Amino acid sequence: AQSKRRAHNRPALIVVADLAAAKDVVDGTQWPTTQKLTKALWPGPVTLVLPPSKRLAPGIAKVLTRSTGKIGVRVSDDPLMTSVVRAF
């Protein structure tokens, strides 16, 4: 399945409420570089592309990573988006 006509060689983008929520979706949140980037740039328009969390079911990980083996994850600075994400 494709969303927003995104190319199959680009990972899906997941918007999360905060870094703690990102840990449920992607691995690599504990890496020093990731910690520095998220501290400096989140919330905001920056998407980090990281490996899927081992907590994700394999089928879900496959759909989200597409052919890349990675998932894009972002913490939005938009108040409406943040409230929607927190609701789920």
CSV table of N, CA and C in Angstrom, one decimal:
chain,number,residue,atom,x,y,z
A,1,ALA,N,0.8,-1.2,0.0
A,1,ALA,CA,0.0,0.0,0.0
A,1,ALA,C,0.9,1.2,0.0
A,2,GLN,N,0.4,2.3,-0.7
A,2,GLN,CA,1.2,3.5,-0.7
A,2,GLN,C,0.3,4.6,-0.1
A,3,SER,N,1.0,5.5,0.6
A,3,SER,CA,0.3,6.6,1.2
A,3,SER,C,0.9,7.9,0.6
A,4,LYS,N,0.1,8.9,0.2
A,4,LYS,CA,0.5,10.1,-0.3
A,4,LYS,C,1.4,9.9,-1.6
A,5,ARG,N,1.2,8.8,-2.3
A,5,ARG,CA,2.0,8.5,-3.5
A,5,ARG,C,3.5,8.5,-3.2
A,6,ARG,N,3.8,8.2,-1.9
A,6,ARG,CA,5.2,8.1,-1.5
A,6,ARG,C,5.9,7.0,-2.3
A,7,ALA,N,7.1,7.2,-2.8
A,7,ALA,CA,7.9,6.2,-3.5
A,7,ALA,C,8.2,5.0,-2.5
A,8,HIS,N,8.2,3.8,-3.1
A,8,HIS,CA,8.3,2.6,-2.3
A,8,HIS,C,9.7,2.5,-1.7
A,9,ASN,N,10.7,3.3,-2.2
A,9,ASN,CA,12.0,3.3,-1.7
A,9,ASN,C,12.3,4.4,-0.6
A,10,ARG,N,11.2,4.9,-0.1
A,10,ARG,CA,11.2,5.9,1.0
A,10,ARG,C,10.4,5.3,2.2
A,11,PRO,N,11.0,5.4,3.4
A,11,PRO,CA,10.2,4.9,4.5
A,11,PRO,C,9.0,5.7,4.9
A,12,ALA,N,8.1,5.1,5.6
A,12,ALA,CA,6.9,5.8,6.1
A,12,ALA,C,7.4,6.8,7.2
A,13,LEU,N,6.6,7.8,7.3
A,13,LEU,CA,6.8,8.8,8.4
A,13,LEU,C,5.8,8.6,9.5
A,14,ILE,N,6.3,8.5,10.7
A,14,ILE,CA,5.4,8.4,11.9
A,14,ILE,C,5.7,9.6,12.7
A,15,VAL,N,4.6,10.3,13.1
A,15,VAL,CA,4.7,11.4,14.0
A,15,VAL,C,4.4,10.9,15.4
A,16,VAL,N,5.2,11.2,16.4
A,16,VAL,CA,5.1,10.7,17.7
A,16,VAL,C,5.0,11.9,18.7
A,17,ALA,N,4.6,11.7,19.9
A,17,ALA,CA,4.4,12.8,20.9
A,17,ALA,C,5.7,13.3,21.4
A,18,ASP,N,6.7,12.3,21.6
A,18,ASP,CA,7.9,12.7,22.2
A,18,ASP,C,8.9,11.6,22.0
A,19,LEU,N,10.2,11.8,22.5
A,19,LEU,CA,11.2,10.8,22.3
A,19,LEU,C,10.9,9.5,23.0
A,20,ALA,N,10.2,9.5,24.1
A,20,ALA,CA,9.8,8.3,24.8
A,20,ALA,C,8.9,7.4,23.9
A,21,ALA,N,8.0,8.1,23.2
A,21,ALA,CA,7.1,7.4,22.3
A,21,ALA,C,7.8,6.9,21.0
A,22,ALA,N,8.8,7.6,20.6
A,22,ALA,CA,9.6,7.2,19.4
A,22,ALA,C,10.3,5.8,19.7
A,23,LYS,N,10.6,5.6,21.0
A,23,LYS,CA,11.3,4.3,21.3
A,23,LYS,C,10.4,3.1,21.0
A,24,ASP,N,9.1,3.3,21.0
A,24,ASP,CA,8.2,2.2,20.6
A,24,ASP,C,8.2,1.9,19.1
A,25,VAL,N,8.6,2.9,18.3
A,25,VAL,CA,8.5,2.7,16.9
A,25,VAL,C,9.9,2.4,16.3
A,26,VAL,N,10.9,3.1,16.8
A,26,VAL,CA,12.3,2.9,16.2
A,26,VAL,C,13.3,2.6,17.2
A,27,ASP,N,14.4,1.9,16.7
A,27,ASP,CA,15.6,1.7,17.6
A,27,ASP,C,16.6,2.8,17.2
A,28,GLY,N,17.5,3.1,18.1
A,28,GLY,CA,18.5,4.1,17.8
A,28,GLY,C,18.3,5.4,18.6
A,29,THR,N,17.2,5.4,19.4
A,29,THR,CA,16.9,6.6,20.1
A,29,THR,C,17.9,6.9,21.2
A,30,GLN,N,18.7,5.8,21.6
A,30,GLN,CA,19.7,5.9,22.7
A,30,GLN,C,21.0,6.3,22.1
A,31,TRP,N,21.2,6.3,20.8
A,31,TRP,CA,22.5,6.6,20.2
A,31,TRP,C,22.9,8.1,20.6
A,32,PRO,N,24.1,8.4,20.9
A,32,PRO,CA,24.5,9.8,21.2
A,32,PRO,C,24.1,10.8,20.1
A,33,THR,N,24.3,10.5,18.9
A,33,THR,CA,24.0,11.4,17.8
A,33,THR,C,22.5,11.7,17.8
A,34,THR,N,21.7,10.6,17.9
A,34,THR,CA,20.3,10.8,18.0
A,34,THR,C,19.8,11.6,19.1
A,35,GLN,N,20.4,11.4,20.3
A,35,GLN,CA,20.1,12.2,21.5
A,35,GLN,C,20.4,13.7,21.2
A,36,LYS,N,21.5,14.0,20.6
A,36,LYS,CA,21.9,15.4,20.4
A,36,LYS,C,20.9,16.0,19.4
A,37,LEU,N,20.6,15.3,18.3
A,37,LEU,CA,19.7,15.8,17.3
A,37,LEU,C,18.3,16.1,17.9
A,38,THR,N,17.8,15.1,18.6
A,38,THR,CA,16.4,15.3,19.1
A,38,THR,C,16.4,16.4,20.2
A,39,LYS,N,17.4,16.6,20.9
A,39,LYS,CA,17.5,17.7,21.9
A,39,LYS,C,17.5,19.0,21.3
A,40,ALA,N,18.2,19.1,20.2
A,40,ALA,CA,18.4,20.4,19.5
A,40,ALA,C,17.2,20.7,18.5
A,41,LEU,N,16.6,19.7,17.9
A,41,LEU,CA,15.7,19.9,16.8
A,41,LEU,C,14.3,19.5,17.0
A,42,TRP,N,14.0,18.8,18.1
A,42,TRP,CA,12.6,18.4,18.3
A,42,TRP,C,12.0,19.2,19.5
A,43,PRO,N,10.8,19.5,19.5
A,43,PRO,CA,9.9,19.3,18.4
A,43,PRO,C,10.2,20.2,17.2
A,44,GLY,N,9.9,19.8,16.0
A,44,GLY,CA,10.1,20.6,14.9
A,44,GLY,C,10.0,19.8,13.6
A,45,PRO,N,10.4,20.4,12.5
A,45,PRO,CA,10.1,19.7,11.2
A,45,PRO,C,11.2,18.7,10.7
A,46,VAL,N,12.0,18.3,11.7
A,46,VAL,CA,13.1,17.3,11.3
A,46,VAL,C,12.6,15.9,11.5
A,47,THR,N,12.8,15.1,10.5
A,47,THR,CA,12.5,13.7,10.5
A,47,THR,C,13.8,12.9,10.7
A,48,LEU,N,13.9,12.0,11.7
A,48,LEU,CA,15.0,11.1,11.8
A,48,LEU,C,14.6,9.8,11.1
A,49,VAL,N,15.5,9.2,10.4
A,49,VAL,CA,15.3,7.9,9.7
A,49,VAL,C,16.1,6.9,10.5
A,50,LEU,N,15.5,5.9,11.1
A,50,LEU,CA,16.1,5.0,12.0
A,50,LEU,C,15.6,3.6,11.8
A,51,PRO,N,16.3,2.6,12.3
A,51,PRO,CA,15.8,1.2,12.1
A,51,PRO,C,14.5,1.0,13.0
A,52,PRO,N,13.6,0.1,12.5
A,52,PRO,CA,12.4,-0.2,13.3
A,52,PRO,C,12.7,-0.8,14.6
A,53,SER,N,11.8,-0.5,15.6
A,53,SER,CA,11.9,-1.1,16.9
A,53,SER,C,11.7,-2.6,16.8
A,54,LYS,N,12.4,-3.3,17.6
A,54,LYS,CA,12.2,-4.8,17.7
A,54,LYS,C,10.8,-5.1,18.4
A,55,ARG,N,10.2,-4.1,19.0
A,55,ARG,CA,8.9,-4.2,19.6
A,55,ARG,C,7.8,-4.3,18.6
A,56,LEU,N,8.0,-3.8,17.4
A,56,LEU,CA,7.0,-3.8,16.3
A,56,LEU,C,6.8,-5.2,15.8
A,57,ALA,N,5.6,-5.6,15.5
A,57,ALA,CA,5.3,-6.8,14.9
A,57,ALA,C,6.0,-6.8,13.5
A,58,PRO,N,6.5,-8.0,13.1
A,58,PRO,CA,7.3,-8.0,11.8
A,58,PRO,C,6.5,-7.5,10.6
A,59,GLY,N,5.2,-7.8,10.6
A,59,GLY,CA,4.4,-7.4,9.5
A,59,GLY,C,4.2,-5.9,9.4
A,60,ILE,N,4.0,-5.3,10.6
A,60,ILE,CA,3.9,-3.8,10.7
A,60,ILE,C,5.2,-3.2,10.3
A,61,ALA,N,6.3,-3.7,10.8
A,61,ALA,CA,7.6,-3.2,10.5
A,61,ALA,C,7.9,-3.2,9.0
A,62,LYS,N,7.5,-4.3,8.3
A,62,LYS,CA,7.7,-4.4,6.9
A,62,LYS,C,6.9,-3.4,6.1
A,63,VAL,N,5.7,-3.1,6.5
A,63,VAL,CA,4.9,-2.1,5.8
A,63,VAL,C,5.5,-0.7,6.0
A,64,LEU,N,5.9,-0.4,7.3
A,64,LEU,CA,6.4,0.9,7.5
A,64,LEU,C,7.8,1.2,6.9
A,65,THR,N,8.6,0.2,6.9
A,65,THR,CA,10.0,0.3,6.3
A,65,THR,C,10.1,0.3,4.8
A,66,ARG,N,9.0,-0.3,4.2
A,66,ARG,CA,9.0,-0.6,2.8
A,66,ARG,C,10.3,-1.3,2.4
A,67,SER,N,11.0,-0.9,1.4
A,67,SER,CA,12.2,-1.6,1.0
A,67,SER,C,13.4,-1.0,1.6
A,68,THR,N,13.3,-0.1,2.6
A,68,THR,CA,14.4,0.7,3.1
A,68,THR,C,15.0,0.1,4.4
A,69,GLY,N,14.2,-0.7,5.1
A,69,GLY,CA,14.7,-1.2,6.4
A,69,GLY,C,14.7,-0.1,7.5
A,70,LYS,N,14.1,1.1,7.2
A,70,LYS,CA,14.1,2.2,8.2
A,70,LYS,C,12.7,2.8,8.3
A,71,ILE,N,12.5,3.6,9.3
A,71,ILE,CA,11.2,4.3,9.5
A,71,ILE,C,11.6,5.8,9.8
A,72,GLY,N,10.9,6.7,9.2
A,72,GLY,CA,11.0,8.1,9.5
A,72,GLY,C,10.2,8.4,10.8
A,73,VAL,N,10.7,9.2,11.7
A,73,VAL,CA,10.0,9.5,12.9
A,73,VAL,C,10.3,11.0,13.3
A,74,ARG,N,9.2,11.6,13.7
A,74,ARG,CA,9.3,13.1,14.0
A,74,ARG,C,8.4,13.4,15.2
A,75,VAL,N,8.8,14.5,15.9
A,75,VAL,CA,8.0,15.1,16.9
A,75,VAL,C,7.6,16.4,16.4
A,76,SER,N,6.3,16.6,16.1
A,76,SER,CA,5.8,17.9,15.5
A,76,SER,C,5.8,19.0,16.5
A,77,ASP,N,6.0,20.2,16.0
A,77,ASP,CA,5.9,21.4,16.9
A,77,ASP,C,4.5,22.1,16.7
A,78,ASP,N,3.6,21.4,15.9
A,78,ASP,CA,2.3,22.0,15.7
A,78,ASP,C,1.4,21.5,16.9
A,79,PRO,N,0.8,22.5,17.6
A,79,PRO,CA,0.0,22.1,18.8
A,79,PRO,C,-1.2,21.1,18.4
A,80,LEU,N,-1.9,21.4,17.3
A,80,LEU,CA,-3.0,20.5,16.9
A,80,LEU,C,-2.5,19.1,16.6
A,81,MET,N,-1.4,19.0,15.9
A,81,MET,CA,-0.8,17.6,15.6
A,81,MET,C,-0.4,16.9,16.9
A,82,THR,N,0.2,17.7,17.8
A,82,THR,CA,0.6,17.1,19.0
A,82,THR,C,-0.5,16.6,19.8
A,83,SER,N,-1.6,17.3,19.9
A,83,SER,CA,-2.8,16.9,20.6
A,83,SER,C,-3.4,15.6,20.0
A,84,VAL,N,-3.5,15.6,18.7
A,84,VAL,CA,-4.0,14.4,18.0
A,84,VAL,C,-3.1,13.2,18.3
A,85,VAL,N,-1.8,13.3,18.2
A,85,VAL,CA,-0.9,12.2,18.4
A,85,VAL,C,-1.0,11.7,19.9
A,86,ARG,N,-1.1,12.6,20.8
A,86,ARG,CA,-1.3,12.2,22.2
A,86,ARG,C,-2.6,11.5,22.5
A,87,ALA,N,-3.6,11.8,21.7
A,87,ALA,CA,-4.9,11.2,21.9
A,87,ALA,C,-4.9,9.7,21.5
A,88,PHE,N,-3.9,9.3,20.7
A,88,PHE,CA,-3.8,8.0,20.3
A,88,PHE,C,-2.7,7.3,20.9
